[in-house]
Tab-separated table of C-alpha atoms in Angstrom:
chain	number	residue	atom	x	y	z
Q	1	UNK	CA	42.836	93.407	104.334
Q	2	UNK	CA	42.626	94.509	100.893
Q	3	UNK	CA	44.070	98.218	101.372
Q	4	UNK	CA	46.881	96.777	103.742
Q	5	UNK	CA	47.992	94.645	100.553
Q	6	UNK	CA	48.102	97.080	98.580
Q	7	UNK	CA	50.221	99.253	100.766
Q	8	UNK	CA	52.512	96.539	101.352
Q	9	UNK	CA	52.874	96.261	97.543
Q	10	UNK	CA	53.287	100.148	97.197
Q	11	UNK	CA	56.043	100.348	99.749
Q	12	UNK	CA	57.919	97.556	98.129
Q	13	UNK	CA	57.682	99.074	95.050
Q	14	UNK	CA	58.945	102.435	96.404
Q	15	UNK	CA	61.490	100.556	98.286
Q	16	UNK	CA	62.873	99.031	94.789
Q	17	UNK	CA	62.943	102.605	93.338
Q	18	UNK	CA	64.855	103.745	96.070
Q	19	UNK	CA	67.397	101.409	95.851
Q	20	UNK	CA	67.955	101.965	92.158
Q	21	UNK	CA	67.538	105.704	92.666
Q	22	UNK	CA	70.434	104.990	94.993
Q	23	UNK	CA	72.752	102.905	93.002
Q	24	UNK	CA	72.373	105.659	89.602
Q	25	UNK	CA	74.116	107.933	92.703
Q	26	UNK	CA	77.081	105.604	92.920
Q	27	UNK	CA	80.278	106.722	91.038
Q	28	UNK	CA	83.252	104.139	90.106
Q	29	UNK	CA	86.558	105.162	90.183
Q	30	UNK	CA	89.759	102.784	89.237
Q	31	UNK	CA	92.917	102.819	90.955
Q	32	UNK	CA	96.027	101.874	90.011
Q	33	UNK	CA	98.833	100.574	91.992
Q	34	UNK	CA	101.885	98.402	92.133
Q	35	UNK	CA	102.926	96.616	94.971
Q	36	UNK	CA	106.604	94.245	96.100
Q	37	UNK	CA	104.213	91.144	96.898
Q	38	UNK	CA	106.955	89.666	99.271
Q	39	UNK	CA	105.219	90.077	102.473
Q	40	UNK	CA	102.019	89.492	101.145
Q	41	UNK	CA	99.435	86.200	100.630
Q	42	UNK	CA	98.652	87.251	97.080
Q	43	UNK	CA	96.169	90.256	96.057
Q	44	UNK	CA	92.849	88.714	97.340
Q	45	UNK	CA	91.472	88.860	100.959
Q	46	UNK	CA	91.653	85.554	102.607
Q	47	UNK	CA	91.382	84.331	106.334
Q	48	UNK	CA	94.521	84.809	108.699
Q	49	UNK	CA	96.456	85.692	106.468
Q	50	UNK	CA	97.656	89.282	104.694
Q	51	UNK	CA	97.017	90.716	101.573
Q	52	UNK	CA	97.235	93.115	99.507
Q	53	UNK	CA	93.546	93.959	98.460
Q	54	UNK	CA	92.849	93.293	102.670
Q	55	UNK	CA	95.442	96.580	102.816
Q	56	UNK	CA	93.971	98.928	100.715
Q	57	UNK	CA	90.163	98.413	101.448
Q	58	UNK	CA	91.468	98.824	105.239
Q	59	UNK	CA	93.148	102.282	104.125
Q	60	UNK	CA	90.515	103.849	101.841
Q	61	UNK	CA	87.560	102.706	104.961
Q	62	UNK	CA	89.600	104.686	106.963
Q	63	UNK	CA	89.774	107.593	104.457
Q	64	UNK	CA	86.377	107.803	102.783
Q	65	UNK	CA	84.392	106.797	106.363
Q	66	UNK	CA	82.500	104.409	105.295
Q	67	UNK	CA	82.618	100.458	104.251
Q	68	UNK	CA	84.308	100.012	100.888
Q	69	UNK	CA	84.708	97.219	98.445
Q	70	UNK	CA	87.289	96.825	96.135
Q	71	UNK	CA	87.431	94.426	93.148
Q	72	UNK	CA	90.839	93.619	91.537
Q	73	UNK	CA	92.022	93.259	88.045
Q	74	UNK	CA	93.167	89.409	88.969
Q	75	UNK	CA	94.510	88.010	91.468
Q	76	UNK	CA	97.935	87.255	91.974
Q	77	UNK	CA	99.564	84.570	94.448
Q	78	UNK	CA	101.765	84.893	97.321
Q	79	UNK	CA	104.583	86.706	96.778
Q	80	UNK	CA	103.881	87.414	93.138
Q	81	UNK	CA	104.479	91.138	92.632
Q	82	UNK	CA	102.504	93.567	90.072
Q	83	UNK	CA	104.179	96.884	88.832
Q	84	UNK	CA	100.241	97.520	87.711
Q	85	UNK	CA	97.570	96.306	89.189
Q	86	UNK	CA	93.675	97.837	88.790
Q	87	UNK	CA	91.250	97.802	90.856
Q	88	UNK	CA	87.696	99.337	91.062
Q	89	UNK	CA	85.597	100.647	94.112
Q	90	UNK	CA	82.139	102.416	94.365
Q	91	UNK	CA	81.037	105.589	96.186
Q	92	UNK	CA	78.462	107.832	96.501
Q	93	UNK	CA	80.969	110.352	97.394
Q	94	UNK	CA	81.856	112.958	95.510
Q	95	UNK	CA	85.781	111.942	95.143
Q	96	UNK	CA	88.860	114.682	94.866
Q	97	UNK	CA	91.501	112.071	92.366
Q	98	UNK	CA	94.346	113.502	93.257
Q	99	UNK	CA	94.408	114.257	97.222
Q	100	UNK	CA	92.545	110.714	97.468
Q	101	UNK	CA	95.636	109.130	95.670
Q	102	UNK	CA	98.208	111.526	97.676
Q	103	UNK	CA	96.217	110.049	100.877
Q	104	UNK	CA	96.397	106.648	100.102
Q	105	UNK	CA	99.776	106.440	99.350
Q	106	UNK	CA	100.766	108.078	103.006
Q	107	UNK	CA	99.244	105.523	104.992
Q	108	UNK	CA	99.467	102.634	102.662
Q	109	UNK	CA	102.291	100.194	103.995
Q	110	UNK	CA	105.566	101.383	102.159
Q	111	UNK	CA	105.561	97.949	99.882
Q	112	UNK	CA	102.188	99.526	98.251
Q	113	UNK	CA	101.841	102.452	96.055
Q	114	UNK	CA	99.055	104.087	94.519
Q	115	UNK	CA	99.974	105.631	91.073
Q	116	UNK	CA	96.938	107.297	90.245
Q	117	UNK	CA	92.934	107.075	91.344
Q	118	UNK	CA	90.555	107.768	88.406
Q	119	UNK	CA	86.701	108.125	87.640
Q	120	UNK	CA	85.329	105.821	84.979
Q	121	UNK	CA	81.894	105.070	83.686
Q	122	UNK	CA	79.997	103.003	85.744
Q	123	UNK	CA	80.010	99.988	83.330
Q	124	UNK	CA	83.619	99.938	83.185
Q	125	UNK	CA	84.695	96.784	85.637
Q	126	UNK	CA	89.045	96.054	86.625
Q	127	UNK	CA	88.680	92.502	85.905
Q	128	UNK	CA	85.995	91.723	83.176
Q	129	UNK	CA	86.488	95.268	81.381
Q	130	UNK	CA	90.235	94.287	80.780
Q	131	UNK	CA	91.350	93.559	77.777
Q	132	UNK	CA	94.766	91.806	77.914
Q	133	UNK	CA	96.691	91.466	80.916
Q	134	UNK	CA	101.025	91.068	80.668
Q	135	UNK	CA	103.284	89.831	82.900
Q	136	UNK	CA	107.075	89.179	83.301
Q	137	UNK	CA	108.865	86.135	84.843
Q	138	UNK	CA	112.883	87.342	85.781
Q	139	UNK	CA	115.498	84.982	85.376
Q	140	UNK	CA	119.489	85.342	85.780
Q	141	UNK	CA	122.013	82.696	85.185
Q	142	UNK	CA	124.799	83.818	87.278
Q	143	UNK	CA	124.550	84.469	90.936
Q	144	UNK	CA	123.848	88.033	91.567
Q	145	UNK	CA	122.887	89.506	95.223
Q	146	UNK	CA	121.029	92.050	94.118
Q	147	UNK	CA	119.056	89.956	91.910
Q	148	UNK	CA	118.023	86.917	94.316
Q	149	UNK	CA	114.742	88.605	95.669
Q	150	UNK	CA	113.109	89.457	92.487
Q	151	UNK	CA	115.005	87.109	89.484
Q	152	UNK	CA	115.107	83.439	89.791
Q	153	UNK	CA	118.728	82.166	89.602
Q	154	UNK	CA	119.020	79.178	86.912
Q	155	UNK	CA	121.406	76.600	88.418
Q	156	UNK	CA	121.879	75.641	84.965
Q	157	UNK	CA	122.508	76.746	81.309
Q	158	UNK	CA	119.465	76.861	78.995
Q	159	UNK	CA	119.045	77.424	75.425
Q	160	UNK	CA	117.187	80.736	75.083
Q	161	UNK	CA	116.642	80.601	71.590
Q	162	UNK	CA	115.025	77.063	71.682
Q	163	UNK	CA	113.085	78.020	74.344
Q	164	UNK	CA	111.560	80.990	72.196
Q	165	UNK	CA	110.876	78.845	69.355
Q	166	UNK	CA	108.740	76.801	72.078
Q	167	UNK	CA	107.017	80.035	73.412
Q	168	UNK	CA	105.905	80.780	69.740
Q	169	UNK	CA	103.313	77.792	69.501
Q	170	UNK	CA	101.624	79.002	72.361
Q	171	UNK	CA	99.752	81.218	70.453
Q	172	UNK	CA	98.504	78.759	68.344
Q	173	UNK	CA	96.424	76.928	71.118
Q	174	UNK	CA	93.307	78.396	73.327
Q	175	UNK	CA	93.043	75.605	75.922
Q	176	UNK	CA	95.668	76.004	78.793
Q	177	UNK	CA	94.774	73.193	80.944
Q	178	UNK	CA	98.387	71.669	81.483
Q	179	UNK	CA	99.172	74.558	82.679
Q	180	UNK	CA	96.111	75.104	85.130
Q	181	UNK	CA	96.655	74.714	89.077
Q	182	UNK	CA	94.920	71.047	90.266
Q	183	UNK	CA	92.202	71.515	91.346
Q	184	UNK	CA	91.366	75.089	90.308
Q	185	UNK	CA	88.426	76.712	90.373
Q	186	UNK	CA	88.161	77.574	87.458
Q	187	UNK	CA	84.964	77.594	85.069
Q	188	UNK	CA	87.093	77.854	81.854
Q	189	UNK	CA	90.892	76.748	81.112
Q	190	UNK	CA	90.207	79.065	77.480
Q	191	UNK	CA	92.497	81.673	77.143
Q	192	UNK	CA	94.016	83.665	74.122
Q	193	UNK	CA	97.922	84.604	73.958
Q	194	UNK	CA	98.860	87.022	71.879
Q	195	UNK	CA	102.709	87.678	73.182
Q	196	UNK	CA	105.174	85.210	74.413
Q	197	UNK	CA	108.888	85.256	74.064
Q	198	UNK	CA	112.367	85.196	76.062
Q	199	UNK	CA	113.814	88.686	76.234
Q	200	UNK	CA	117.886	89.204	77.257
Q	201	UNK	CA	118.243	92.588	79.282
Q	202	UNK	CA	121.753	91.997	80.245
Q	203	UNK	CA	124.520	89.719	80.237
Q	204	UNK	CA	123.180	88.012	82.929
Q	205	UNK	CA	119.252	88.529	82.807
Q	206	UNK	CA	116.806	87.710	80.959
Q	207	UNK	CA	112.506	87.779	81.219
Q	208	UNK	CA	109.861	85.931	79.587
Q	209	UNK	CA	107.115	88.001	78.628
Q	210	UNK	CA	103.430	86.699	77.663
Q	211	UNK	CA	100.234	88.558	77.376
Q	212	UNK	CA	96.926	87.123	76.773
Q	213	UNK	CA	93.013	88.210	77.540
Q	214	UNK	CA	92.942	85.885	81.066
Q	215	UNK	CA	95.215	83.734	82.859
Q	216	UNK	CA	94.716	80.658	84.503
Q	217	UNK	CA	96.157	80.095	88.516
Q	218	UNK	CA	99.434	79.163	88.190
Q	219	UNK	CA	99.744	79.526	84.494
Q	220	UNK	CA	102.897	81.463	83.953
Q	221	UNK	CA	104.927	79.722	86.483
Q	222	UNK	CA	103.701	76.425	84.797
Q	223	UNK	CA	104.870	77.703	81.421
Q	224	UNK	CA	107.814	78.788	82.575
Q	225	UNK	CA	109.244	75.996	84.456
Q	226	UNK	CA	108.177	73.832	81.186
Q	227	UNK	CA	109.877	76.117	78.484
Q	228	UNK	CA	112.662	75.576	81.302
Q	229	UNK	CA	112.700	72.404	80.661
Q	230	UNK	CA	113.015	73.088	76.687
Q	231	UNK	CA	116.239	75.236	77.343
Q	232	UNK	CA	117.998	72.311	79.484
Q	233	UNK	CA	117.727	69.629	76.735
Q	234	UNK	CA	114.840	67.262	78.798
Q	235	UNK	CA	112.466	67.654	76.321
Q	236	UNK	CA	112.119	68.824	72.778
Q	237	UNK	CA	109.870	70.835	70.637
Q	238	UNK	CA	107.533	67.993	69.755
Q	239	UNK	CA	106.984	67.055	72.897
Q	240	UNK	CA	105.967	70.223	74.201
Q	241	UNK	CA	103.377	70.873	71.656
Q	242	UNK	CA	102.529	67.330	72.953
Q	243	UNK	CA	102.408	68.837	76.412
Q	244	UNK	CA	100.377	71.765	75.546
Q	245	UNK	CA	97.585	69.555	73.234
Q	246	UNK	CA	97.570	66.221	76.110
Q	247	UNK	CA	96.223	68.834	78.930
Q	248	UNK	CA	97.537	66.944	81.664
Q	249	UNK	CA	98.997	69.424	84.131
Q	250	UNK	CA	101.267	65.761	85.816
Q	251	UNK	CA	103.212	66.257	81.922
Q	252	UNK	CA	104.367	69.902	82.556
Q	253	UNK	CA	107.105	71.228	84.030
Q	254	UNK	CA	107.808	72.231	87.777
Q	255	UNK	CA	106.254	75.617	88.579
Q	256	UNK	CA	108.960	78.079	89.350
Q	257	UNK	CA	109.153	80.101	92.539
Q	258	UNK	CA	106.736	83.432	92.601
Q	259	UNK	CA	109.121	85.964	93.676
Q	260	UNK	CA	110.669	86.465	90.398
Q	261	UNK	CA	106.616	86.922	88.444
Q	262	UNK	CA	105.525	90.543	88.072
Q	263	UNK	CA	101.951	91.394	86.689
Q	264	UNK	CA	103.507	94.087	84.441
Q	265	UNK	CA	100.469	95.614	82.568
Q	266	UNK	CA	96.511	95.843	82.117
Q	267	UNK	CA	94.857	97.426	78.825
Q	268	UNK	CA	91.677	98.601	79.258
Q	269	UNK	CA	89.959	100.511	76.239
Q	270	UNK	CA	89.017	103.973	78.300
């Protein structure tokens, strides 16, 4: 009885070495995309319903021939579009960059592209190796046709450059709660912004830019539709910083629609 202990203890011991044997064998490898999000239920895989990271773990199954995982930078909600988006996959494959990236890209769906595929050190992870994360919310103020599907159209005039001196205090506060979906799931509403301000690229169109380390669900829409509400005249500076400090996501403004929000960049230190 003795001896058949100790062999069951041996093999579960060489079992364990196996397995870690195993995963020193993996490689990572990041790739980065951008994707049109209209068609699409957000970047995360969720029942009946299509997605972005769904697509591309279907695709590079199909190519590498066996079951793949892929974990993305964030996640971004239906029809929210990214112009960069990371995401990270393991293999024990030996993996050819380029013609893997030249794959992807012709049997990905035409709304997804695949800029580049990259190996990085095994510690490196898409979302908690990030650094700061930047993103872009369109607006126009005069109907334009050719703007509708990615710009939202303002039915009203705003004051751009009170609505920058709003943006500004932003990065004097960590706690982003009254801007944080209801009932998220959250474990932290922490985050630190480092960027935020109202940029005119035309006549006609504008963006609001804002990077920071992490971003809560529904954050940018949040801010925007309250900074929004800065630029109309229905509330004033004061009482947004009021807004910001009371963390009561009931004070803020109306989220704005998703079509016009682009994740724009990731920084990673590789």
């Amino acid at each position: 009885m003795l001896r058949k202990l100790r062999i069951t203890v041996r093999q579960a011991e060489c079992d364990q070495i196996d397995k870690k044997n195993s995963n020193l064998l993996m490689s990572r490898y990041f790739i980065y995309m951008k994707y049109d999000g209209t068609g699409y239920h957000g970047w995360q895989v969720q029942p009946n319903s299509m997605t972005v990271q769904e697509e591309l773990q279907k695709v590079l199954s199909v190519l590498l021939r066996e079951d793949v995982q892929i974990v993305g930078a964030g996640r971004t909600d239906t029809g929210v579009h990214a112009r960069m988006m990371v995401a990270h996959f393991d293999t024990e494959q030996d993996i050819d960059c380029g013609q893997l990236a030249y794959k992807l890209n012709r049997m990905l769906p035409k709304d997804i592209s695949v800029d580049k595929v990259e190996a990085v050190d095994s510690e490196m992870h898409a979302r908690f190796s990030a650094l700061s994360r930047t993103y872009h919310y369109c607006v126009h103020q005069h109907k334009d046709p050719f703007l509708r599907a990615y710009s939202y159209e303002l039915p009203y005039r705003v004051d751009f450059a009170k609505m920058n001196e709003a943006a500004g205090l932003l990065l004097g506060y960590d706690d982003f709660s009254s801007f944080c979906k209801s009932n998220s799931d959250a474990k932290t509403t922490l985050c630190k912004v480092t960027e935020a301000r109202w940029i005119q690229d035309s006549e006609n169109a504008w963006h609001f830019e804002i990077t920071a380390n992490r971003f809560l669900r529904n954050m940018v829409r949040a801010i925007v539709g309250t900074l929004l509400d800065v630029g109309r005249g229905r509330i004033d500076i004061d009482e947004f910083r009021k807004i910001v400090e009371g963390g009561n996501r009931s004070d803020a403004g109306e989220s704005v629609p998703g079509n016009a929000l682009f994740l724009e960049n990731i920084e990673y230190d590789l």
